[in-house]
Amino acid sequence: MSNYNESPEQIANATQGYLMQQTMLRIKDPKPSLDFYQNVLGMKLLGKYDFPKMEFTLYFLGYEQDIPTGTDKEKAQWVFRRPALVELTHNWGTENDDSFTGYHSGNDEPKGFGHIGISVPDVYAACERFAKYDVEFVKKPDDGSMKGLAFIKDPDGYWIEILSAEGITEIIEEHK
């Protein structure tokens, strides 16, 4: 039994203004990762923040069209008010460490994190484009029992679901 005893209205009032802001993925090398997210998936780099004393950099990417100008603080506040960003975290030196084998994607044992999802207007057209860039597919749109959605991998092996709103609702209806 839940220890939470607020009414739905109390919960809504207490959490007003909350926002799903980011999902963080650790990356080995920012060059191929930024290239993939910007040039294959079409995201824009909205913010880059270096932490020299702790030797890591954060990259925030998303599908915003207009990136404002202003002070560094104003731009950072804008970034952290955006919904559904991908945060790529690079711990310095991993890109040059031959013994570093990468991070766990969550899709091998022990399973944990699964994937992020990108909604596109046309899954088949998007996948044709991905194939042109030799993107690794986990599942192509016509594979398996769920037709019309795909899974690809980013340079670090994280899975990305490629879906359309229309296609996924058809899959849900078909598999009820």
PDB file of N, CA and C in Angstrom, residues 108-147:
ATOM      1  N   ASP A 108      21.601  -5.457 -22.517  1.00  0.00           N
ATOM      2  CA  ASP A 108      22.238  -6.755 -22.284  1.00  0.00           C
ATOM      3  C   ASP A 108      22.073  -7.070 -20.802  1.00  0.00           C
ATOM      4  N   GLU A 109      22.326  -8.309 -20.427  1.00  0.00           N
ATOM      5  CA  GLU A 109      22.193  -8.690 -19.012  1.00  0.00           C
ATOM      6  C   GLU A 109      23.288  -8.016 -18.184  1.00  0.00           C
ATOM      7  N   PRO A 110      22.992  -7.504 -17.030  1.00  0.00           N
ATOM      8  CA  PRO A 110      21.652  -7.394 -16.458  1.00  0.00           C
ATOM      9  C   PRO A 110      20.913  -6.229 -17.110  1.00  0.00           C
ATOM     10  N   LYS A 111      19.693  -6.481 -17.532  1.00  0.00           N
ATOM     11  CA  LYS A 111      18.926  -5.451 -18.219  1.00  0.00           C
ATOM     12  C   LYS A 111      18.501  -4.366 -17.247  1.00  0.00           C
ATOM     13  N   GLY A 112      18.388  -3.173 -17.784  1.00  0.00           N
ATOM     14  CA  GLY A 112      17.971  -2.019 -16.994  1.00  0.00           C
ATOM     15  C   GLY A 112      17.364  -0.998 -17.927  1.00  0.00           C
ATOM     16  N   PHE A 113      18.063   0.103 -18.135  1.00  0.00           N
ATOM     17  CA  PHE A 113      17.615   1.141 -19.064  1.00  0.00           C
ATOM     18  C   PHE A 113      17.367   0.505 -20.422  1.00  0.00           C
ATOM     19  N   GLY A 114      16.320   0.927 -21.112  1.00  0.00           N
ATOM     20  CA  GLY A 114      15.986   0.322 -22.392  1.00  0.00           C
ATOM     21  C   GLY A 114      16.327   1.176 -23.595  1.00  0.00           C
ATOM     22  N   HIS A 115      15.668   2.320 -23.747  1.00  0.00           N
ATOM     23  CA  HIS A 115      15.878   3.131 -24.938  1.00  0.00           C
ATOM     24  C   HIS A 115      15.254   4.508 -24.764  1.00  0.00           C
ATOM     25  N   ILE A 116      15.617   5.398 -25.683  1.00  0.00           N
ATOM     26  CA  ILE A 116      14.891   6.647 -25.844  1.00  0.00           C
ATOM     27  C   ILE A 116      14.061   6.495 -27.114  1.00  0.00           C
ATOM     28  N   GLY A 117      13.092   7.358 -27.315  1.00  0.00           N
ATOM     29  CA  GLY A 117      12.246   7.277 -28.499  1.00  0.00           C
ATOM     30  C   GLY A 117      12.215   8.594 -29.243  1.00  0.00           C
ATOM     31  N   ILE A 118      12.255   8.495 -30.565  1.00  0.00           N
ATOM     32  CA  ILE A 118      12.157   9.660 -31.432  1.00  0.00           C
ATOM     33  C   ILE A 118      10.930   9.463 -32.313  1.00  0.00           C
ATOM     34  N   SER A 119      10.006  10.409 -32.256  1.00  0.00           N
ATOM     35  CA  SER A 119       8.819  10.365 -33.104  1.00  0.00           C
ATOM     36  C   SER A 119       9.137  11.077 -34.415  1.00  0.00           C
ATOM     37  N   VAL A 120       8.834  10.415 -35.514  1.00  0.00           N
ATOM     38  CA  VAL A 120       9.115  10.949 -36.846  1.00  0.00           C
ATOM     39  C   VAL A 120       7.828  10.917 -37.671  1.00  0.00           C
ATOM     40  N   PRO A 121       7.729  11.742 -38.713  1.00  0.00           N
ATOM     41  CA  PRO A 121       6.523  11.710 -39.545  1.00  0.00           C
ATOM     42  C   PRO A 121       6.364  10.398 -40.320  1.00  0.00           C
ATOM     43  N   ASP A 122       7.490   9.816 -40.779  1.00  0.00           N
ATOM     44  CA  ASP A 122       7.446   8.614 -41.611  1.00  0.00           C
ATOM     45  C   ASP A 122       8.608   7.702 -41.209  1.00  0.00           C
ATOM     46  N   VAL A 123       8.298   6.610 -40.537  1.00  0.00           N
ATOM     47  CA  VAL A 123       9.329   5.687 -40.043  1.00  0.00           C
ATOM     48  C   VAL A 123      10.136   5.108 -41.197  1.00  0.00           C
ATOM     49  N   TYR A 124       9.467   4.739 -42.281  1.00  0.00           N
ATOM     50  CA  TYR A 124      10.165   4.111 -43.406  1.00  0.00           C
ATOM     51  C   TYR A 124      11.138   5.081 -44.070  1.00  0.00           C
ATOM     52  N   ALA A 125      10.726   6.321 -44.266  1.00  0.00           N
ATOM     53  CA  ALA A 125      11.619   7.325 -44.854  1.00  0.00           C
ATOM     54  C   ALA A 125      12.798   7.605 -43.925  1.00  0.00           C
ATOM     55  N   ALA A 126      12.533   7.706 -42.630  1.00  0.00           N
ATOM     56  CA  ALA A 126      13.617   7.937 -41.672  1.00  0.00           C
ATOM     57  C   ALA A 126      14.616   6.789 -41.723  1.00  0.00           C
ATOM     58  N   CYS A 127      14.115   5.558 -41.786  1.00  0.00           N
ATOM     59  CA  CYS A 127      15.007   4.397 -41.796  1.00  0.00           C
ATOM     60  C   CYS A 127      15.804   4.299 -43.090  1.00  0.00           C
ATOM     61  N   GLU A 128      15.225   4.719 -44.204  1.00  0.00           N
ATOM     62  CA  GLU A 128      15.995   4.779 -45.456  1.00  0.00           C
ATOM     63  C   GLU A 128      17.166   5.736 -45.292  1.00  0.00           C
ATOM     64  N   ARG A 129      16.913   6.862 -44.664  1.00  0.00           N
ATOM     65  CA  ARG A 129      17.976   7.841 -44.414  1.00  0.00           C
ATOM     66  C   ARG A 129      19.037   7.265 -43.488  1.00  0.00           C
ATOM     67  N   PHE A 130      18.615   6.591 -42.418  1.00  0.00           N
ATOM     68  CA  PHE A 130      19.572   5.998 -41.485  1.00  0.00           C
ATOM     69  C   PHE A 130      20.429   4.951 -42.186  1.00  0.00           C
ATOM     70  N   ALA A 131      19.823   4.150 -43.038  1.00  0.00           N
ATOM     71  CA  ALA A 131      20.568   3.118 -43.772  1.00  0.00           C
ATOM     72  C   ALA A 131      21.630   3.758 -44.665  1.00  0.00           C
ATOM     73  N   LYS A 132      21.297   4.893 -45.258  1.00  0.00           N
ATOM     74  CA  LYS A 132      22.249   5.615 -46.109  1.00  0.00           C
ATOM     75  C   LYS A 132      23.497   6.005 -45.322  1.00  0.00           C
ATOM     76  N   TYR A 133      23.328   6.260 -44.021  1.00  0.00           N
ATOM     77  CA  TYR A 133      24.445   6.647 -43.160  1.00  0.00           C
ATOM     78  C   TYR A 133      25.028   5.469 -42.387  1.00  0.00           C
ATOM     79  N   ASP A 134      24.668   4.250 -42.795  1.00  0.00           N
ATOM     80  CA  ASP A 134      25.190   3.024 -42.164  1.00  0.00           C
ATOM     81  C   ASP A 134      24.918   2.962 -40.668  1.00  0.00           C
ATOM     82  N   VAL A 135      23.772   3.474 -40.253  1.00  0.00           N
ATOM     83  CA  VAL A 135      23.360   3.373 -38.855  1.00  0.00           C
ATOM     84  C   VAL A 135      23.033   1.912 -38.567  1.00  0.00           C
ATOM     85  N   GLU A 136      23.434   1.439 -37.397  1.00  0.00           N
ATOM     86  CA  GLU A 136      23.155   0.053 -37.023  1.00  0.00           C
ATOM     87  C   GLU A 136      21.707  -0.086 -36.558  1.00  0.00           C
ATOM     88  N   PHE A 137      21.010  -1.049 -37.164  1.00  0.00           N
ATOM     89  CA  PHE A 137      19.624  -1.332 -36.787  1.00  0.00           C
ATOM     90  C   PHE A 137      19.579  -2.484 -35.802  1.00  0.00           C
ATOM     91  N   VAL A 138      18.755  -2.351 -34.786  1.00  0.00           N
ATOM     92  CA  VAL A 138      18.404  -3.451 -33.896  1.00  0.00           C
ATOM     93  C   VAL A 138      17.175  -4.142 -34.480  1.00  0.00           C
ATOM     94  N   LYS A 139      16.248  -3.323 -34.995  1.00  0.00           N
ATOM     95  CA  LYS A 139      15.016  -3.819 -35.610  1.00  0.00           C
ATOM     96  C   LYS A 139      14.626  -2.864 -36.726  1.00  0.00           C
ATOM     97  N   LYS A 140      14.399  -3.400 -37.919  1.00  0.00           N
ATOM     98  CA  LYS A 140      13.909  -2.594 -39.038  1.00  0.00           C
ATOM     99  C   LYS A 140      12.379  -2.568 -38.985  1.00  0.00           C
ATOM    100  N   PRO A 141      11.756  -1.611 -39.676  1.00  0.00           N
ATOM    101  CA  PRO A 141      10.309  -1.426 -39.527  1.00  0.00           C
ATOM    102  C   PRO A 141       9.446  -2.652 -39.823  1.00  0.00           C
ATOM    103  N   ASP A 142       9.866  -3.510 -40.725  1.00  0.00           N
ATOM    104  CA  ASP A 142       9.037  -4.673 -41.060  1.00  0.00           C
ATOM    105  C   ASP A 142       9.472  -5.950 -40.358  1.00  0.00           C
ATOM    106  N   ASP A 143      10.453  -5.861 -39.467  1.00  0.00           N
ATOM    107  CA  ASP A 143      10.884  -7.034 -38.700  1.00  0.00           C
ATOM    108  C   ASP A 143       9.946  -7.258 -37.515  1.00  0.00           C
ATOM    109  N   GLY A 144       9.828  -8.504 -37.106  1.00  0.00           N
ATOM    110  CA  GLY A 144       9.085  -8.836 -35.892  1.00  0.00           C
ATOM    111  C   GLY A 144       7.585  -8.666 -36.040  1.00  0.00           C
ATOM    112  N   SER A 145       6.900  -8.750 -34.916  1.00  0.00           N
ATOM    113  CA  SER A 145       5.437  -8.682 -34.938  1.00  0.00           C
ATOM    114  C   SER A 145       4.903  -7.256 -34.849  1.00  0.00           C
ATOM    115  N   MET A 146       5.745  -6.321 -34.470  1.00  0.00           N
ATOM    116  CA  MET A 146       5.310  -4.922 -34.392  1.00  0.00           C
ATOM    117  C   MET A 146       5.829  -4.185 -35.620  1.00  0.00           C
ATOM    118  N   LYS A 147       5.017  -4.169 -36.659  1.00  0.00           N
ATOM    119  CA  LYS A 147       5.402  -3.537 -37.927  1.00  0.00           C
ATOM    120  C   LYS A 147       5.267  -2.022 -37.825  1.00  0.00           C
TER     121      LYS A 147
END
